Amino acid sequence: MSGLGDELTPLIGAKSAAPLAGSLGIETVGDLLRHYPRRYAERGQLTDIAGLEIGEHVTVLARIVDATRRQMRSRKGHILEIRITDGTRELTCAFFNKTRYLATRLRPGVSGLFAGKVTAYRNRLQLAHPEFELFDNDAADAGSAVDEFVAEIIPVYPAAEGLPSWTIDRCVQQVLTGADLGEDPLPARIRARHGLVELATALHDIHRPPDWEALDRARHRLKWDEALAVQLVFAERRASAVARTGPSCPPMAGGLLDSFDDRLPFTLTEGQRSLGKAIAADLATEHPMNRLLQGEVGSGKTVVALRAMLQAVDAGKQAAMLAPTEVLAAQHARSLRELLGDLGNAGELGASEQATKVTLVTGSLPAKQRKQALLEAASGEAGIVVGTHALIQDHVSFADLGLVVVDEQHRFGVEQRDALRNRAADLTSPHVLVMTATPIPRTVAMTVYGDLEVSVLDELPAGRSPISTAVVPAAEKPAWLERAWQRVREEVAAGNQAYIVCPRIGDEPAADSGGKRPPIAVLELAEQLAADQLAGLRIGTLHGKMPPEDKDHTMRRFAAGSLDVLVATTVVEVGVDVPSATVMLIADADRFGVSQLHQLRGRVGRGSVPGLCLLVTEAVEGTKARQRLDAVASTTDGFRLSRLDLELRKEGDILGAAQSGNRSGLKLLSLLRDEEIIAEAREHAQVIVEADPSLGEHLGLARLVTDLVGPERAEFLEKT
Ligand code: ADP
Ligand code: MG
């Protein structure tokens, strides 16, 4: 009798155990039982040979069409050549050893599993030196365990050279008969509630399914294990965050926030109001808030953040706002000051009595100004400090930091959040509000940001102009590209402005792109446009390698309308707010990701004129790249888009490159299809961890977490 953690060798012998460990890293009973079949072959249903790829190591279920043994001309000995079929197409297999014996077994009409590497020889698919396992009783020799293939559903394992699927199958069989898996780690309560089969049954049935329904039940149960393991990790994280002390910031009647609300030039949307309430309640408690706010581009996140910051200031604390770049930080400081008016001018003439001060701290400030800014942060004179992430990393000191707002940053990972937590004395942490306009599907949020409370702002303020998006296939329809430039000229003629976004700066020779033309570059395109398509227009350029003051200068000129066209890299991706910019043309749009394109186009349509986004590409119709662009053009609903994106991508990209090379981990759970399981597992995890934070009463679950998530894996998830 053995458990999941036991070594395999005593059970299956060193001869079988060694290749498993060597090729697949499988060492314990658990490793082997969680090495699930990649797919299942059904008796009588031959594998589709057309779908095989050259170079792949495959296992196919096929029938022998004919077999010929003949003398070889070039060297001594015989060759046995067989052709196997899936009913439509054929594969040839050649054998050079023991051909006389093999010929007695590999006879026409016999079916079996054949495993080997797919190669092409004279335009025909071949399996070189295949290994095989035949189904026919009378073809079997004494050493072959024929009864293993009486099953209707035949597991096909991710195999390795020299370790064919059926060898793995045999080891699994031995272990399944000998193993005692002990108590089921999933509490009976959860199993009963969700109709989950026991672990032993699930592990048996996923390897040797008696029928397809049993297989479904097995997979469902094992997905639960994975979902729960991940959610337990996050529940533990949330619990330890909540256990810290936070700076309590109760709302103050008649304070700065109230004055600000009184003079807001617009009414808050329903979403802004209810979210504001939830945040206000969080800030008032003694525990740090950890909230992720997802809001469509233009949904008005800044006001929500500012209102939270004012509540902190009312409570005598400071608030910090972090942006991903210095340009954005500067712009935030400007727009916060603008929104606050005389409520943000403390120390200046004409400031309101209640006023606070908004201070910008960035690395590129002149030394004297920077020193002054640092002083304001440290003394508490600045109620609101705006900067980049360096604010946290460089240990800028604050008099009393109550709230940190992180804007437009979906990669503000656990590391940064930890840095934040740890900078405060002992166990106190400031409240944290992370805001992003890059919507991610709910399941991804629950899995990747599992330790944050996620809220959504999905309604745009009234009167917002729609954005229409069109794909411009430059190679297939050059006339459309001409028309695109014409549209840019028309917008400018109508008094509006345009962004043109390129994937490359062009300040250095493009890296070798394998004979293909290098991506379109800002500097080159700007020059070309000035001389040709957009001659006569006032064109500026903006990219990340410009000195900060140049960037700022260009941005100001564009915002003031002294430039008609801004040719830029993705530095304009987030936060930039120029209402009279109405058209954006993205060159080589296929070079950008779906969410990036969505972000980018959010820069237009911010005023009263409808926005237009043109995705110029040479990607050919029907390719993945083109499908992604079509998806972006098909909807402006960021959440729908993020789902489309997830469908187009291999999910593995999200849950982990690490997954493939990792023998344990999440194998069955799909972020796309298993939303319900993930959501339910999250609730259970919360309840379990609340009652038993260390999982001391749930040793089986603790073990599940280590087996399926593992310490390094838990970190990986968080860092994505
Ligand atoms: P984002 O969520 O993309 O950061 P912003 O906060 O920059 O959006 O808001 C975009 C614009 O909408 C700003 O000019 C802001 O002042 C304005 N705005 C925000 N909330 C409202 C509202 N409730 N009604 C009208 N305009 C609003
Ligand atoms: Mg914003």
mmCIF file of N, CA and C and ligand atoms in Angstrom, residues 301-302 332 407-408 575 606, ligand 2:
data_model
loop_
_atom_site.group_PDB
_atom_site.id
_atom_site.type_symbol
_atom_site.label_atom_id
_atom_site.label_comp_id
_atom_site.label_asym_id
_atom_site.label_seq_id
_atom_site.Cartn_x
_atom_site.Cartn_y
_atom_site.Cartn_z
ATOM 1 N N LYS A 301 -11.778 56.767 -14.106
ATOM 2 C CA LYS A 301 -11.122 56.187 -12.931
ATOM 3 C C LYS A 301 -10.426 57.261 -12.100
ATOM 4 N N THR A 302 -9.914 58.290 -12.802
ATOM 5 C CA THR A 302 -9.139 59.304 -12.086
ATOM 6 C C THR A 302 -9.957 59.990 -10.993
ATOM 7 N N HIS A 332 -0.686 63.453 -14.901
ATOM 8 C CA HIS A 332 -1.594 63.235 -13.776
ATOM 9 C C HIS A 332 -1.554 64.401 -12.814
ATOM 10 N N ASP A 407 -1.823 53.721 -11.089
ATOM 11 C CA ASP A 407 -2.669 53.909 -12.262
ATOM 12 C C ASP A 407 -2.139 53.178 -13.481
ATOM 13 N N GLU A 408 -3.046 52.669 -14.275
ATOM 14 C CA GLU A 408 -2.736 52.098 -15.573
ATOM 15 C C GLU A 408 -1.588 51.118 -15.506
ATOM 16 N N GLY A 575 -3.331 56.743 -20.595
ATOM 17 C CA GLY A 575 -3.507 57.969 -19.835
ATOM 18 C C GLY A 575 -3.507 59.276 -20.604
ATOM 19 N N ARG A 606 -12.223 61.025 -27.143
ATOM 20 C CA ARG A 606 -12.336 61.505 -25.771
ATOM 21 C C ARG A 606 -13.053 62.839 -25.699
HETATM 22 MG MG MG B 2 -6.684 57.220 -16.559
#
